[in-house]
Short mmCIF file of C-alpha atoms in Angstrom, two decimals:
data_model
loop_
_atom_site.label_atom_id
_atom_site.label_comp_id
_atom_site.label_asym_id
_atom_site.label_seq_id
_atom_site.Cartn_x
_atom_site.Cartn_y
_atom_site.Cartn_z
CA SER A 178 -20.59 10.42 -6.87
CA ALA A 179 -17.06 10.91 -8.19
CA VAL A 180 -14.18 8.56 -8.91
CA ILE A 181 -10.71 9.99 -8.45
CA SER A 182 -7.53 8.50 -9.82
CA GLN A 183 -4.48 9.68 -7.87
CA LYS A 184 -0.87 8.91 -8.67
CA PRO A 185 1.70 8.00 -7.73
CA SER A 186 0.40 5.78 -4.94
CA ARG A 187 3.75 5.91 -3.16
CA ASP A 188 7.26 7.22 -3.65
CA ILE A 189 10.56 7.46 -1.85
CA CYS A 190 12.38 10.70 -2.66
CA GLN A 191 15.70 12.31 -1.84
CA ARG A 192 15.68 15.47 0.23
CA GLY A 193 15.92 18.62 -1.86
CA THR A 194 13.99 17.17 -4.78
CA SER A 195 10.36 17.78 -5.80
CA LEU A 196 7.44 15.44 -6.43
CA THR A 197 4.29 16.17 -8.40
CA ILE A 198 1.09 14.33 -7.46
CA GLN A 199 -1.75 14.11 -9.97
CA CYS A 200 -5.49 13.69 -9.49
CA GLN A 201 -7.92 12.96 -12.30
CA VAL A 202 -11.68 13.07 -11.62
CA ASP A 203 -14.26 11.27 -13.76
CA SER A 204 -16.61 14.28 -13.73
CA GLN A 205 -16.34 18.06 -13.71
CA VAL A 206 -16.05 19.57 -10.25
CA THR A 207 -15.72 23.17 -9.17
CA MET A 208 -13.38 22.77 -6.23
CA MET A 209 -10.69 20.25 -5.45
CA PHE A 210 -8.99 20.00 -2.09
CA TRP A 211 -5.51 18.81 -1.15
CA TYR A 212 -4.88 17.30 2.29
CA ARG A 213 -1.91 15.74 3.99
CA GLN A 214 -1.58 13.45 6.98
CA GLN A 215 1.76 13.50 8.75
CA PRO A 216 2.55 10.46 10.92
CA GLY A 217 0.34 10.43 14.01
CA GLN A 218 -1.51 13.58 12.95
CA SER A 219 -4.92 14.45 11.55
CA LEU A 220 -5.67 14.92 7.89
CA THR A 221 -4.98 18.64 7.38
CA LEU A 222 -6.13 20.82 4.50
CA ILE A 223 -3.28 22.29 2.47
CA ALA A 224 -5.22 24.27 -0.13
CA THR A 225 -8.33 24.56 -2.26
CA ALA A 226 -7.77 24.40 -6.01
CA ASN A 227 -10.19 26.33 -8.22
CA GLN A 228 -10.18 26.17 -11.99
CA GLY A 229 -9.07 29.41 -13.58
CA SER A 230 -7.70 31.05 -10.45
CA GLU A 231 -4.87 30.66 -7.99
CA ALA A 232 -5.23 28.09 -5.26
CA THR A 233 -6.24 29.25 -1.80
CA TYR A 234 -3.79 28.10 0.88
CA GLU A 235 -4.51 27.39 4.52
CA SER A 236 -2.50 28.90 7.34
CA GLY A 237 0.95 27.36 7.48
CA PHE A 238 1.08 26.38 3.81
CA VAL A 239 2.59 28.51 1.02
CA ILE A 240 2.54 28.41 -2.75
CA ASP A 241 6.33 28.23 -3.10
CA LYS A 242 6.40 24.99 -1.12
CA PHE A 243 3.17 23.44 -2.48
CA PRO A 244 2.44 24.84 -5.95
CA ILE A 245 -0.89 23.66 -7.33
CA SER A 246 -2.19 23.57 -10.88
CA ARG A 247 -5.84 23.30 -11.94
CA PRO A 248 -5.89 23.48 -15.73
CA ASN A 249 -9.49 22.22 -16.11
CA LEU A 250 -12.48 21.00 -14.13
CA THR A 251 -11.33 17.35 -13.95
CA PHE A 252 -7.61 17.56 -13.15
CA SER A 253 -5.23 19.01 -10.56
CA THR A 254 -1.63 18.58 -9.48
CA LEU A 255 0.13 19.27 -6.20
CA THR A 256 3.91 19.62 -6.13
CA VAL A 257 5.87 19.13 -2.94
CA SER A 258 8.98 21.25 -3.51
CA ASN A 259 12.47 21.08 -2.02
CA MET A 260 11.45 18.15 0.12
CA SER A 261 12.70 17.44 3.62
CA PRO A 262 11.98 14.43 5.87
CA GLU A 263 9.21 16.50 7.53
CA ASP A 264 7.29 16.28 4.25
CA SER A 265 6.95 12.51 4.67
CA SER A 266 3.17 12.13 4.75
CA ILE A 267 0.13 10.73 3.02
CA TYR A 268 -1.21 13.27 0.52
CA LEU A 269 -4.88 13.06 -0.55
CA CYS A 270 -6.90 14.94 -3.10
CA SER A 271 -10.61 15.33 -2.58
CA VAL A 272 -13.74 16.67 -4.24
CA GLU A 273 -17.23 17.14 -2.89
CA SER A 274 -20.34 15.94 -4.62
CA GLY A 275 -22.75 18.75 -3.82
CA GLN A 276 -22.81 22.09 -5.54
CA VAL A 277 -25.68 23.74 -3.70
CA GLU A 278 -26.11 21.43 -0.73
CA ARG A 279 -22.87 20.13 0.75
CA THR A 280 -22.68 16.38 0.86
CA GLU A 281 -19.97 13.79 1.22
CA ALA A 282 -16.43 14.19 -0.01
CA PHE A 283 -14.72 11.76 -2.37
CA PHE A 284 -11.04 11.02 -2.12
CA GLY A 285 -8.21 9.71 -4.22
CA GLN A 286 -6.34 6.62 -3.05
CA GLY A 287 -3.59 8.75 -1.53
CA THR A 288 0.13 9.20 -2.17
CA ARG A 289 2.40 7.85 0.54
CA LEU A 290 5.58 9.93 0.39
CA THR A 291 8.79 9.10 2.22
CA VAL A 292 11.64 11.60 2.07
CA VAL A 293 15.11 10.28 2.88
CA ILE B 141 -8.24 27.26 15.57
CA LEU B 142 -11.08 24.73 15.49
CA ASN B 143 -10.29 21.36 17.00
CA VAL B 144 -11.99 18.02 16.39
CA GLU B 145 -11.22 15.31 18.92
CA GLN B 146 -11.80 11.58 18.55
CA SER B 147 -11.60 8.89 21.17
CA PRO B 148 -10.36 6.35 21.69
CA GLN B 149 -7.29 6.58 19.46
CA SER B 150 -7.32 2.81 18.91
CA LEU B 151 -9.51 -0.10 19.81
CA HIS B 152 -9.08 -3.88 19.69
CA VAL B 153 -12.25 -5.98 19.91
CA GLN B 154 -13.26 -9.57 19.28
CA GLU B 155 -15.46 -10.55 16.38
CA GLY B 156 -19.09 -10.17 17.41
CA ASP B 157 -18.46 -7.40 19.94
CA SER B 158 -20.30 -4.12 19.58
CA THR B 159 -18.31 -0.93 19.92
CA ASN B 160 -18.61 2.83 19.73
CA PHE B 161 -16.39 5.84 19.15
CA THR B 162 -16.75 9.48 20.05
CA CYS B 163 -16.16 12.64 18.04
CA SER B 164 -16.31 16.03 19.77
CA PHE B 165 -16.26 19.43 18.09
CA PRO B 166 -16.93 23.09 18.92
CA SER B 167 -20.71 23.43 18.94
CA SER B 168 -20.59 27.09 17.97
CA ASN B 169 -19.00 26.34 14.58
CA PHE B 170 -21.13 23.76 12.88
CA TYR B 171 -22.56 23.17 9.43
CA ALA B 172 -22.19 19.40 9.04
CA LEU B 173 -20.44 16.43 10.61
CA HIS B 174 -18.97 13.71 8.42
CA TRP B 175 -17.87 10.16 9.23
CA TYR B 176 -15.44 8.28 6.96
CA ARG B 177 -13.99 4.80 6.96
CA TRP B 178 -10.36 4.54 5.78
CA GLU B 179 -8.73 1.21 5.05
CA THR B 180 -5.00 1.04 4.42
CA ALA B 181 -4.03 1.74 0.80
CA LYS B 182 -7.62 2.67 -0.09
CA SER B 183 -9.57 5.91 -0.39
CA PRO B 184 -11.49 7.17 2.63
CA GLU B 185 -15.12 6.18 2.13
CA ALA B 186 -18.04 8.25 3.35
CA LEU B 187 -20.31 6.64 5.93
CA PHE B 188 -22.55 9.51 7.01
CA VAL B 189 -23.03 13.25 6.61
CA MET B 190 -25.14 14.67 9.43
CA THR B 191 -26.50 18.18 9.72
CA LEU B 192 -29.41 18.28 12.19
CA ASN B 193 -29.28 18.10 15.96
CA GLY B 194 -30.65 14.73 17.02
CA ASP B 195 -29.89 13.14 13.65
CA GLU B 196 -29.54 9.38 13.72
CA LYS B 197 -28.31 7.56 10.62
CA LYS B 198 -27.81 3.88 9.93
CA LYS B 199 -26.01 1.85 7.27
CA GLY B 200 -26.17 -1.89 7.91
CA ARG B 201 -24.51 -2.60 11.26
CA ILE B 202 -23.10 0.92 11.56
CA SER B 203 -25.04 3.84 12.96
CA ALA B 204 -24.30 7.37 14.13
CA THR B 205 -25.92 10.02 16.27
CA LEU B 206 -25.37 13.77 16.44
CA ASN B 207 -25.73 16.35 19.21
CA THR B 208 -24.88 19.79 17.87
CA LYS B 209 -25.79 21.63 21.08
CA GLU B 210 -23.16 19.86 23.14
CA GLY B 211 -20.82 19.21 20.21
CA TYR B 212 -20.47 15.46 19.89
CA SER B 213 -21.27 12.53 17.63
CA TYR B 214 -21.14 8.81 18.33
CA LEU B 215 -20.45 6.06 15.81
CA TYR B 216 -21.70 2.58 16.71
CA ILE B 217 -20.76 -0.75 15.16
CA LYS B 218 -22.97 -3.67 16.11
CA GLY B 219 -21.50 -7.18 15.96
CA SER B 220 -18.04 -6.19 14.69
CA GLN B 221 -16.55 -8.26 11.88
CA PRO B 222 -12.88 -8.51 10.81
CA GLU B 223 -13.74 -6.55 7.66
CA ASP B 224 -14.73 -3.61 9.88
CA SER B 225 -11.04 -3.18 10.75
CA ALA B 226 -10.11 0.31 9.56
CA THR B 227 -9.53 3.85 10.75
CA TYR B 228 -12.74 5.79 11.34
CA LEU B 229 -12.48 9.54 10.78
CA CYS B 230 -14.88 12.26 11.74
CA ALA B 231 -14.68 15.65 10.09
CA LEU B 232 -16.34 18.98 10.79
CA ASP B 233 -17.62 21.22 8.02
CA SER B 234 -17.79 24.56 9.84
CA SER B 235 -18.16 26.96 6.96
CA ASN B 236 -20.24 25.36 4.17
CA THR B 237 -17.25 25.70 1.84
CA GLY B 238 -16.41 22.01 1.49
CA LYS B 239 -13.32 22.39 3.66
CA LEU B 240 -13.19 19.68 6.33
CA ILE B 241 -11.48 19.68 9.72
CA PHE B 242 -10.59 16.12 10.65
CA GLY B 243 -10.08 14.39 13.95
CA GLN B 244 -7.09 12.10 14.37
CA GLY B 245 -9.22 9.02 13.83
CA THR B 246 -10.02 5.87 15.75
CA THR B 247 -8.25 2.75 14.50
CA LEU B 248 -10.35 -0.36 15.00
CA GLN B 249 -8.90 -3.87 14.92
CA VAL B 250 -11.41 -6.74 15.00
CA LYS B 251 -9.91 -10.11 15.86
CA PRO B 252 -11.57 -13.24 14.45
#
């Protein structure tokens, strides 16, 4: 299993500013995932963060808007840049427990972002 | 684009009622099917990870079944309690990469 500490838990930000979300895992993990849930929508994968290489972004998400850092095997940050009200969402980081056989995912507590 | 559908979107039941939700997914793109329980202001918590057609799993009053040939999974809650109130998410792992495709969730409200 894995315990993930995510912060901040919530924030209200002005449009045009940036917010950095941090996730700290209590064990070393190869891949970390960043998701967001816009109001009324599904949790959607933004990117996969690998240690020692650039993050891999899903269709519709770009590095300039969502830069990700992964300095070591227990920590990652996601920045939401130049925010607009459309960025108001819940952001979640996630890791999976299996290395060879895929098993359940573990999640941070989420960051509830409101952009005004 | 792979799509995971959940129904109903929301459900209100009385304490003691049994209930079930549906998750449907494209049967041609399947590695594993996950169910999570997500309470407000908490982390989503894994209930089940299912990989084999015909799988049935149980945890206390909650159980799930899987049909990979027709592309659906059911989650059952027997004798619902107020503490079961949460959003239940299903997620498809289609590529064995750890990336999950989530449905929109079913929000359950159990009234005492």
